[in-house]
Amino acid sequence: NAGVTQTPKFRVLKTGQSMTLLCAQDMNHEYMYWYRQDPGMGLRLIHYSVGEGTTAKGEVPDGYNVSRLKKQNFLLGLESAAPSQTSVYFCASSYPKGGADTEAFFGQGTRLTVV
Amino acid sequence: ILNVEQSPQSLHVQEGDSTNFTCSFPSSNFYALHWYRWETAKSPEALFVMTLNGDEKKKGRISATLNTKEGYSYLYIKGSQPEDSATYLCAFPRNGGSQGNLIFGKGTKLSVKP
């Protein structure tokens, strides 16, 4: 099983450029999330989705947009990249009910550098 | 503001040592407490999801306990092996737990020397 797949795995952007990170899951999960991981910080939630066509802001949403046009895909967009967005990005998904007791399944991460 | 604290930040032990680390979380409005194992260059993977006060869960040499009244959980590793080297994350559901999204601690990085 593929689980949660993120593309690309690595990317270098120039300041001001835009890009989209793709997350795909094949587990029929309703809930999907985008986190960023920075040195000395825990995983911080950027945006999340509780179902196809829905999105919501997380802890650190500024500078990012998301879309969930299909249940299996969750896209994270950077319209105008800034050096502060240099980070490792993780996508995750969780079970249909998505309650507090359901574990999250993570992708392998995307390392983004903005120069 | 919900906060999840983990200690220590890092730990270096010898192969065969037993070790433990702590996760502290808000004791009010408890729903669940998650533990994840994160190896370098891999994805975080769930170890345990704990929901009941006094709960103890075990997976091989790794076990966890939960005290919801005082807001802490311990993760224990018995007889550490080099393959246990990883960052161990705990996480607490935000928004009353209804939407599954998690607040993560900064993790405890464990290094086990052969």
Coordinates of C-alpha atoms in Angstrom, one line a residue:
Chain A
N1 CA 0.0 0.0 0.0
A2 CA 1.3 3.5 -0.9
G3 CA -0.3 5.2 2.1
V4 CA 0.4 8.9 2.0
T5 CA 2.6 10.1 -0.8
Q6 CA 4.0 13.6 -1.2
T7 CA 5.5 15.2 -4.3
P8 CA 8.1 16.6 -4.7
K9 CA 10.5 15.3 -2.1
F10 CA 12.9 18.2 -2.5
R11 CA 12.6 21.7 -4.0
V12 CA 14.6 24.9 -4.1
L13 CA 12.7 28.1 -4.9
K14 CA 13.7 31.7 -5.4
T15 CA 12.0 34.3 -3.3
G16 CA 8.8 35.3 -4.9
Q17 CA 8.3 32.1 -6.9
S18 CA 5.2 30.0 -6.5
M19 CA 4.8 26.3 -6.2
T20 CA 2.3 23.6 -5.2
L21 CA 3.0 20.6 -3.0
L22 CA 0.8 17.6 -3.7
C23 CA -0.3 15.1 -1.1
A24 CA -2.2 11.9 -2.1
Q25 CA -3.6 9.2 0.1
D26 CA -5.1 5.9 -0.9
M27 CA -6.7 4.9 2.4
N28 CA -10.0 6.7 1.9
H29 CA -9.3 9.0 4.8
E30 CA -11.7 11.9 5.3
Y31 CA -9.2 14.1 7.2
M32 CA -6.0 15.5 5.8
Y33 CA -3.4 17.9 7.2
W34 CA -0.4 19.9 6.2
Y35 CA 2.3 20.5 8.9
R36 CA 5.7 22.2 8.8
Q37 CA 8.7 21.1 10.8
D38 CA 11.4 23.6 11.7
P39 CA 14.5 23.1 13.9
G40 CA 13.7 23.3 17.6
M41 CA 9.9 23.4 16.9
G42 CA 7.3 20.8 17.0
L43 CA 5.2 19.9 14.0
R44 CA 3.0 22.9 13.4
L45 CA -0.3 22.7 11.6
I46 CA -0.7 24.9 8.5
H47 CA -4.1 24.0 7.1
Y48 CA -6.4 21.0 7.3
S49 CA -9.4 19.5 5.6
V50 CA -12.3 17.5 7.1
G51 CA -13.6 16.3 3.7
E52 CA -13.6 16.9 0.0
G53 CA -14.3 20.5 -0.8
T54 CA -13.5 21.8 2.7
T55 CA -10.5 23.5 4.2
A56 CA -9.7 25.3 7.4
K57 CA -6.8 27.2 8.9
G58 CA -4.4 25.7 11.4
E59 CA -1.8 27.3 13.6
V60 CA 0.4 28.9 11.0
P61 CA -1.6 29.5 7.8
D62 CA -0.2 32.8 6.6
G63 CA 1.4 32.7 3.2
Y64 CA -0.2 29.3 2.2
N65 CA -3.3 28.2 0.5
V66 CA -4.8 24.8 0.2
S67 CA -7.4 22.9 -1.9
R68 CA -9.2 19.6 -1.5
L69 CA -11.0 19.1 -4.8
K70 CA -10.7 15.3 -4.6
K71 CA -11.0 13.3 -1.4
Q72 CA -7.6 11.6 -2.0
N73 CA -5.6 14.8 -2.7
F74 CA -4.7 17.8 -0.6
L75 CA -2.7 20.5 -2.3
L76 CA -0.6 23.1 -0.5
G77 CA 0.3 26.2 -2.4
L78 CA 2.8 29.0 -1.9
E79 CA 1.9 32.0 -4.0
S80 CA 5.0 34.0 -3.3
A81 CA 7.7 32.1 -1.5
A82 CA 9.7 33.7 1.3
P83 CA 12.9 32.5 3.0
S84 CA 10.8 32.1 6.2
Q85 CA 9.0 29.3 4.4
T86 CA 12.1 27.2 4.2
S87 CA 11.1 24.1 6.1
V88 CA 10.2 20.4 5.9
Y89 CA 6.5 20.0 5.0
F90 CA 4.6 16.9 6.1
C91 CA 1.2 15.8 4.9
A92 CA -0.9 13.5 7.1
S93 CA -4.3 11.9 6.9
S94 CA -6.5 10.1 9.4
Y95 CA -9.4 7.7 9.6
P96 CA -12.9 8.4 8.3
K97 CA -14.2 9.5 11.7
G98 CA -11.0 11.6 12.4
G99 CA -11.7 11.7 16.1
A100 CA -9.2 12.4 18.9
D101 CA -8.3 8.7 19.2
T102 CA -7.5 8.1 15.6
E103 CA -3.8 8.1 14.6
A104 CA -2.4 10.2 11.8
F105 CA -0.6 8.6 8.9
F106 CA 2.3 10.8 7.5
G107 CA 3.9 11.2 4.2
Q108 CA 7.7 11.1 3.8
G109 CA 8.0 14.9 3.8
T110 CA 9.0 17.6 1.3
R111 CA 12.2 19.6 2.0
L112 CA 11.7 23.1 0.7
T113 CA 14.4 25.7 0.5
V114 CA 13.7 29.3 -0.4
V115 CA 16.7 31.4 -1.4
Chain B
I1 CA -3.3 28.2 24.4
L2 CA -2.8 24.5 24.5
N3 CA 0.8 23.5 25.0
V4 CA 2.5 20.1 24.9
E5 CA 5.9 19.8 26.6
Q6 CA 8.4 17.0 26.3
S7 CA 11.5 16.3 28.3
P8 CA 14.3 15.8 28.0
Q9 CA 15.0 17.3 24.5
S10 CA 17.6 14.7 23.9
L11 CA 19.0 11.6 25.4
H12 CA 22.1 9.5 24.8
V13 CA 22.1 6.0 26.2
Q14 CA 24.2 2.8 25.8
E15 CA 22.8 -0.3 24.1
G16 CA 20.9 -2.3 26.8
D17 CA 20.0 0.7 29.0
S18 CA 16.4 1.2 29.8
T19 CA 15.1 4.8 29.5
N20 CA 12.1 6.9 29.8
F21 CA 10.8 10.3 28.9
T22 CA 7.9 12.5 29.6
C23 CA 5.1 14.3 27.9
S24 CA 3.1 17.0 29.7
F25 CA -0.3 18.2 28.4
P26 CA -3.3 20.1 29.6
S27 CA -5.2 18.0 32.1
S28 CA -8.6 19.7 31.5
N29 CA -10.8 18.5 28.6
F30 CA -8.7 15.5 27.9
Y31 CA -9.6 13.4 24.8
A32 CA -6.5 11.4 23.8
L33 CA -2.7 11.5 23.9
H34 CA -0.7 10.2 20.9
W35 CA 2.9 8.9 20.8
Y36 CA 4.8 8.9 17.5
R37 CA 8.2 7.5 16.5
W38 CA 10.1 9.5 14.0
E39 CA 13.3 8.1 12.4
T40 CA 15.6 10.4 10.5
A41 CA 14.6 10.6 6.8
K42 CA 11.4 8.8 7.4
S43 CA 7.8 9.6 8.3
P44 CA 6.5 9.8 11.8
E45 CA 4.7 6.6 12.7
A46 CA 2.1 6.1 15.4
L47 CA 3.2 4.1 18.5
F48 CA 0.2 4.5 20.8
V49 CA -3.0 6.4 21.1
M50 CA -4.1 6.5 24.7
T51 CA -7.5 7.6 25.9
L52 CA -8.1 6.3 29.4
N53 CA -6.6 7.5 32.7
G54 CA -4.3 4.9 34.1
D55 CA -4.0 3.3 30.7
E56 CA -0.8 1.4 29.9
K57 CA 0.1 0.3 26.4
K58 CA 2.9 -1.9 25.2
K59 CA 4.5 -2.7 21.9
G60 CA 7.5 -5.0 22.2
R61 CA 10.1 -3.3 24.4
I62 CA 8.3 0.1 24.3
S63 CA 5.5 0.9 26.7
A64 CA 3.6 4.0 27.8
T65 CA 1.5 5.1 30.7
L66 CA -1.1 7.9 31.1
N67 CA -2.2 10.1 33.9
T68 CA -4.9 12.4 32.7
K69 CA -5.7 14.0 36.0
E70 CA -2.2 15.4 36.4
G71 CA -1.6 15.7 32.6
Y72 CA 1.4 13.6 31.9
S73 CA 2.4 10.4 30.0
Y74 CA 5.6 8.4 30.2
L75 CA 7.2 6.5 27.4
Y76 CA 9.5 3.6 28.5
I77 CA 12.0 1.7 26.4
K78 CA 13.4 -1.4 28.0
G79 CA 16.9 -2.6 26.9
S80 CA 17.4 0.1 24.3
Q81 CA 18.8 -1.0 20.9
P82 CA 20.5 1.1 18.2
E83 CA 17.4 0.7 16.1
D84 CA 15.4 2.6 18.8
S85 CA 17.4 5.7 17.9
A86 CA 14.7 8.2 16.8
T87 CA 12.8 11.2 17.8
Y88 CA 9.7 10.4 19.9
L89 CA 6.8 12.8 19.6
C90 CA 3.7 13.2 21.7
A91 CA 0.6 15.0 20.5
F92 CA -2.6 16.3 22.0
P93 CA -5.8 16.9 19.9
R94 CA -6.8 20.5 19.5
N95 CA -10.4 21.8 19.1
G96 CA -11.9 19.5 21.6
G97 CA -10.6 16.4 19.7
S98 CA -13.5 16.5 17.2
Q99 CA -11.4 17.0 14.1
G100 CA -8.4 14.9 14.9
N101 CA -5.8 17.6 14.3
L102 CA -2.9 17.5 16.7
I103 CA -0.7 19.8 18.7
F104 CA 2.8 18.2 18.8
G105 CA 5.5 18.5 21.4
K106 CA 9.0 19.3 20.2
G107 CA 10.1 15.7 20.7
T108 CA 12.7 13.8 22.6
K109 CA 15.6 12.7 20.4
L110 CA 17.0 9.4 21.6
S111 CA 20.4 8.1 20.5
V112 CA 21.4 4.6 21.4
K113 CA 25.1 3.8 21.1
P114 CA 26.2 0.2 20.3

